[in-house]
C-alpha cells in the first residue's frame, strides 16, 4: 500500500479467528499470529531472539504492495514471548519480502487454488482497497516449496522430474518442521481494515457544530457561547483529567487520537507520522538506522497498538502470551530496495515503546 499525499491512515482491527480447517491463508492474507506465509520465492525464515536466542513467535503478517510497483510485498513481525524478553527492542524483528507479480503468477497454476479465487494485484492494497487480504484461498506455506520450484524452473527437465522434486521437497519440509517444533505459535486471527477518516465520532460532530456556530456569528454579527464537548464541558474536562493524572502530554494525545476506536490493533500510514505513546528520543532521526541492504533512509510504515496485546494468545494454551508493549513502530526502506532473484527477506527497523498504562487496554 502507498499512502497518498493526504497521509491516509488505515486502521487494523482484529476480525474472526483464522480456522485452518476452513481457511487456507497465503501471503495475500493479513493476519495476527499463526505461521508466516512467505512469498513464492522466499525461503522460510526462522528468526531468533537477539537476547535469549529462543525462536521468535510470528506476531503479525501484512500484505502491503506499493502503488505503481511490480512487486508483491509483505511485512512479517516477530517477537520473543519470553517473560524476561517481553518489550525489549532487541527481542523484536521485522522482515520485508518481495516478489515480482509475474513470477508469483507463474507459480500459481502449480498450486491448488479455489476456482472462485483470484490473485490480488498490488492496487488491491492501495487506494481502492476495502480489506487486508481476507481471502480464504491460496497456499499457506509456499516459501520452501515455491522457492525450490522457481530455482528448478530454469532447467528444461524440471517438469519431467516434478514427481521426484515434490517427494524431496516434502521430505525437506518434514525435516524442517521437526527442527522447529519449539517455535511458539500464536492463535491466528484475520485483520480487517477501515480508513481512520471513516471512524468519525463525537469529536468530528463537535468540530462541525463549532464551525457552523462561527459561521452563524460571522453572518449575524453576534457572539454566542462556544459549544463544549458535552453538557457542562464534560468532554474537555475528561481529557484534562487524563492529562493531569498521567502528567504526560504525549500519552494524552495518544489516548485522544485512538478514543474513537480504542480496539484498533494496527495503524498503517507509509510515509506518515507515527503516533508515539510516550516522548520519543530527541534524536529519533538518528535512532532509526539506515537500510541494511542499500544504505538508504527508512520511513515510517506501520505500528502495532496496545489492544493487540490481549489478542496474542498461545495457540495450544488458554493463557495469553508474555508479550507486553505500548506500541511497536516499524520503519522500512524508503525505496523498498530489492535484489532481483533474492530468496531472503530484508530486515527492517523496529522501535518499541512500553505502555505507561497497560491496564487501560485489558
mmCIF file of C-alpha atoms in Angstrom, residues 1-180:
data_model
loop_
_atom_site.group_PDB
_atom_site.id
_atom_site.type_symbol
_atom_site.label_atom_id
_atom_site.label_comp_id
_atom_site.label_asym_id
_atom_site.label_seq_id
_atom_site.Cartn_x
_atom_site.Cartn_y
_atom_site.Cartn_z
ATOM 1 C CA UNK A 1 0.000 0.000 0.000
ATOM 2 C CA UNK A 2 1.122 3.529 -0.659
ATOM 3 C CA UNK A 3 -0.375 6.224 1.481
ATOM 4 C CA UNK A 4 -1.438 9.156 -0.590
ATOM 5 C CA UNK A 5 -0.272 12.729 -0.210
ATOM 6 C CA UNK A 6 -3.014 13.269 2.376
ATOM 7 C CA UNK A 7 -1.313 10.666 4.592
ATOM 8 C CA UNK A 8 -4.276 8.300 4.567
ATOM 9 C CA UNK A 9 -4.186 6.220 7.736
ATOM 10 C CA UNK A 10 -5.632 2.722 7.742
ATOM 11 C CA UNK A 11 -6.793 1.136 10.977
ATOM 12 C CA UNK A 12 -6.399 -2.610 11.504
ATOM 13 C CA UNK A 13 -8.996 -4.439 13.590
ATOM 14 C CA UNK A 14 -8.966 -7.999 14.873
ATOM 15 C CA UNK A 15 -11.537 -9.985 12.924
ATOM 16 C CA UNK A 16 -12.629 -13.616 13.156
ATOM 17 C CA UNK A 17 -10.271 -16.412 14.083
ATOM 18 C CA UNK A 18 -8.448 -17.986 11.154
ATOM 19 C CA UNK A 19 -9.526 -21.620 11.355
ATOM 20 C CA UNK A 20 -7.067 -23.683 9.308
ATOM 21 C CA UNK A 21 -9.787 -26.288 8.706
ATOM 22 C CA UNK A 22 -11.942 -23.706 6.935
ATOM 23 C CA UNK A 23 -9.464 -21.110 5.703
ATOM 24 C CA UNK A 24 -6.134 -21.597 3.968
ATOM 25 C CA UNK A 25 -4.131 -18.419 4.389
ATOM 26 C CA UNK A 26 -1.458 -17.204 1.977
ATOM 27 C CA UNK A 27 0.922 -14.286 1.569
ATOM 28 C CA UNK A 28 -2.137 -12.292 0.463
ATOM 29 C CA UNK A 29 -3.695 -12.705 3.903
ATOM 30 C CA UNK A 30 -3.293 -10.096 6.610
ATOM 31 C CA UNK A 31 -3.376 -11.722 9.990
ATOM 32 C CA UNK A 32 -2.308 -11.904 13.593
ATOM 33 C CA UNK A 33 -0.305 -14.919 14.751
ATOM 34 C CA UNK A 34 -0.266 -18.304 13.089
ATOM 35 C CA UNK A 35 2.575 -19.428 10.852
ATOM 36 C CA UNK A 36 4.077 -16.857 8.468
ATOM 37 C CA UNK A 37 3.040 -17.264 4.825
ATOM 38 C CA UNK A 38 6.099 -16.487 2.721
ATOM 39 C CA UNK A 39 6.029 -15.260 -0.854
ATOM 40 C CA UNK A 40 6.752 -17.926 -3.508
ATOM 41 C CA UNK A 41 10.438 -17.026 -3.993
ATOM 42 C CA UNK A 42 11.270 -16.531 -0.316
ATOM 43 C CA UNK A 43 12.794 -19.361 1.704
ATOM 44 C CA UNK A 44 11.291 -19.888 5.115
ATOM 45 C CA UNK A 45 12.863 -17.656 7.756
ATOM 46 C CA UNK A 46 13.277 -18.708 11.395
ATOM 47 C CA UNK A 47 14.359 -15.600 13.321
ATOM 48 C CA UNK A 48 15.614 -15.904 16.880
ATOM 49 C CA UNK A 49 15.703 -13.564 19.846
ATOM 50 C CA UNK A 50 18.877 -11.459 19.983
ATOM 51 C CA UNK A 51 18.681 -11.514 23.780
ATOM 52 C CA UNK A 52 18.000 -15.148 24.729
ATOM 53 C CA UNK A 53 18.419 -16.972 21.415
ATOM 54 C CA UNK A 54 14.955 -18.571 21.542
ATOM 55 C CA UNK A 55 12.806 -18.853 18.384
ATOM 56 C CA UNK A 56 10.552 -15.858 17.871
ATOM 57 C CA UNK A 57 6.771 -16.087 17.591
ATOM 58 C CA UNK A 58 5.097 -14.739 14.477
ATOM 59 C CA UNK A 59 3.011 -11.751 15.611
ATOM 60 C CA UNK A 60 1.642 -10.016 12.511
ATOM 61 C CA UNK A 61 1.678 -10.529 8.742
ATOM 62 C CA UNK A 62 0.801 -7.595 6.474
ATOM 63 C CA UNK A 63 0.424 -7.738 2.700
ATOM 64 C CA UNK A 64 1.403 -4.241 1.590
ATOM 65 C CA UNK A 65 2.445 -3.764 -2.063
ATOM 66 C CA UNK A 66 3.308 -0.224 -3.111
ATOM 67 C CA UNK A 67 1.488 1.757 -5.762
ATOM 68 C CA UNK A 68 2.939 1.508 -9.268
ATOM 69 C CA UNK A 69 5.243 -1.297 -8.139
ATOM 70 C CA UNK A 70 5.530 -4.651 -9.964
ATOM 71 C CA UNK A 71 6.175 -6.430 -6.662
ATOM 72 C CA UNK A 72 4.025 -8.297 -4.203
ATOM 73 C CA UNK A 73 5.277 -7.172 -0.796
ATOM 74 C CA UNK A 74 4.942 -8.476 2.762
ATOM 75 C CA UNK A 75 5.979 -7.427 6.235
ATOM 76 C CA UNK A 76 6.306 -10.042 8.991
ATOM 77 C CA UNK A 77 6.763 -9.039 12.632
ATOM 78 C CA UNK A 78 8.216 -11.499 15.137
ATOM 79 C CA UNK A 79 8.749 -11.206 18.897
ATOM 80 C CA UNK A 80 10.075 -13.249 21.783
ATOM 81 C CA UNK A 81 7.274 -14.239 24.191
ATOM 82 C CA UNK A 82 9.701 -14.985 26.999
ATOM 83 C CA UNK A 83 8.876 -13.203 30.259
ATOM 84 C CA UNK A 84 12.384 -11.803 30.565
ATOM 85 C CA UNK A 85 12.426 -10.512 26.999
ATOM 86 C CA UNK A 86 8.952 -9.003 26.626
ATOM 87 C CA UNK A 87 9.040 -5.415 25.491
ATOM 88 C CA UNK A 88 12.743 -5.302 24.723
ATOM 89 C CA UNK A 89 13.545 -3.825 21.294
ATOM 90 C CA UNK A 90 16.235 -6.462 20.707
ATOM 91 C CA UNK A 91 13.534 -9.115 21.088
ATOM 92 C CA UNK A 92 11.574 -7.911 18.044
ATOM 93 C CA UNK A 93 12.339 -8.356 14.353
ATOM 94 C CA UNK A 94 10.550 -7.234 11.216
ATOM 95 C CA UNK A 95 11.268 -8.856 7.851
ATOM 96 C CA UNK A 96 10.269 -7.457 4.452
ATOM 97 C CA UNK A 97 9.963 -9.744 1.449
ATOM 98 C CA UNK A 98 9.076 -9.036 -2.177
ATOM 99 C CA UNK A 99 8.334 -11.000 -5.317
ATOM 100 C CA UNK A 100 7.572 -9.859 -8.861
ATOM 101 C CA UNK A 101 3.874 -10.248 -9.633
ATOM 102 C CA UNK A 102 4.748 -12.009 -12.884
ATOM 103 C CA UNK A 103 6.870 -14.570 -11.029
ATOM 104 C CA UNK A 104 4.173 -15.177 -8.421
ATOM 105 C CA UNK A 105 1.520 -15.523 -11.144
ATOM 106 C CA UNK A 106 3.661 -18.137 -12.918
ATOM 107 C CA UNK A 107 3.760 -20.166 -9.703
ATOM 108 C CA UNK A 108 0.028 -20.080 -9.019
ATOM 109 C CA UNK A 109 -1.077 -22.770 -11.537
ATOM 110 C CA UNK A 110 1.158 -25.288 -9.756
ATOM 111 C CA UNK A 111 -0.868 -24.915 -6.577
ATOM 112 C CA UNK A 112 -4.495 -25.842 -5.850
ATOM 113 C CA UNK A 113 -6.420 -22.561 -5.790
ATOM 114 C CA UNK A 114 -10.233 -22.495 -5.483
ATOM 115 C CA UNK A 115 -11.923 -21.594 -8.765
ATOM 116 C CA UNK A 116 -13.658 -18.577 -7.276
ATOM 117 C CA UNK A 117 -10.395 -17.106 -6.014
ATOM 118 C CA UNK A 118 -8.272 -14.647 -7.991
ATOM 119 C CA UNK A 119 -4.840 -13.365 -7.009
ATOM 120 C CA UNK A 120 -4.856 -9.811 -5.737
ATOM 121 C CA UNK A 121 -2.915 -7.183 -7.630
ATOM 122 C CA UNK A 122 -0.802 -4.554 -5.927
ATOM 123 C CA UNK A 123 -3.559 -1.975 -6.350
ATOM 124 C CA UNK A 124 -5.889 -4.029 -4.141
ATOM 125 C CA UNK A 125 -3.828 -2.873 -1.162
ATOM 126 C CA UNK A 126 -3.706 0.728 -2.316
ATOM 127 C CA UNK A 127 -6.337 3.448 -2.660
ATOM 128 C CA UNK A 128 -9.117 1.078 -3.751
ATOM 129 C CA UNK A 129 -8.570 -1.485 -1.007
ATOM 130 C CA UNK A 130 -11.509 -2.435 1.220
ATOM 131 C CA UNK A 131 -9.702 -5.002 3.361
ATOM 132 C CA UNK A 132 -6.304 -6.503 4.018
ATOM 133 C CA UNK A 133 -6.327 -9.797 2.135
ATOM 134 C CA UNK A 134 -9.082 -11.650 3.928
ATOM 135 C CA UNK A 135 -9.284 -14.173 1.118
ATOM 136 C CA UNK A 136 -9.601 -17.811 2.079
ATOM 137 C CA UNK A 137 -7.738 -19.408 -0.835
ATOM 138 C CA UNK A 138 -4.124 -19.831 -1.851
ATOM 139 C CA UNK A 139 -1.479 -21.874 -0.129
ATOM 140 C CA UNK A 140 -0.291 -21.093 3.349
ATOM 141 C CA UNK A 141 3.328 -22.201 3.399
ATOM 142 C CA UNK A 142 4.596 -21.585 -0.181
ATOM 143 C CA UNK A 143 8.085 -20.474 0.914
ATOM 144 C CA UNK A 144 10.182 -23.644 0.762
ATOM 145 C CA UNK A 145 8.261 -25.401 -1.961
ATOM 146 C CA UNK A 146 7.851 -22.448 -4.295
ATOM 147 C CA UNK A 147 11.386 -21.137 -3.938
ATOM 148 C CA UNK A 148 12.701 -24.571 -4.882
ATOM 149 C CA UNK A 149 10.283 -24.768 -7.791
ATOM 150 C CA UNK A 150 11.474 -21.389 -9.036
ATOM 151 C CA UNK A 151 15.107 -22.480 -8.905
ATOM 152 C CA UNK A 152 14.302 -25.645 -10.876
ATOM 153 C CA UNK A 153 12.089 -23.827 -13.384
ATOM 154 C CA UNK A 154 15.131 -22.564 -15.270
ATOM 155 C CA UNK A 155 16.065 -26.143 -16.237
ATOM 156 C CA UNK A 156 14.097 -27.739 -19.124
ATOM 157 C CA UNK A 157 13.969 -31.063 -17.345
ATOM 158 C CA UNK A 158 12.268 -29.587 -14.263
ATOM 159 C CA UNK A 159 8.762 -30.647 -15.285
ATOM 160 C CA UNK A 160 9.870 -34.163 -16.158
ATOM 161 C CA UNK A 161 11.316 -34.593 -12.706
ATOM 162 C CA UNK A 162 8.384 -32.936 -10.910
ATOM 163 C CA UNK A 163 7.315 -36.056 -9.026
ATOM 164 C CA UNK A 164 10.812 -36.581 -7.666
ATOM 165 C CA UNK A 165 11.049 -32.903 -6.775
ATOM 166 C CA UNK A 166 7.776 -32.975 -4.867
ATOM 167 C CA UNK A 167 8.889 -36.037 -2.922
ATOM 168 C CA UNK A 168 12.199 -34.489 -1.929
ATOM 169 C CA UNK A 169 10.511 -31.196 -1.037
ATOM 170 C CA UNK A 170 8.069 -32.956 1.264
ATOM 171 C CA UNK A 171 10.965 -34.749 2.911
ATOM 172 C CA UNK A 172 12.815 -31.468 3.411
ATOM 173 C CA UNK A 173 9.683 -29.833 4.752
ATOM 174 C CA UNK A 174 9.202 -32.617 7.275
ATOM 175 C CA UNK A 175 12.775 -32.273 8.466
ATOM 176 C CA UNK A 176 12.367 -28.536 8.752
ATOM 177 C CA UNK A 177 9.231 -28.891 10.836
ATOM 178 C CA UNK A 178 10.882 -31.332 13.231
ATOM 179 C CA UNK A 179 13.648 -28.835 13.853
ATOM 180 C CA UNK A 180 11.166 -26.072 14.589
#
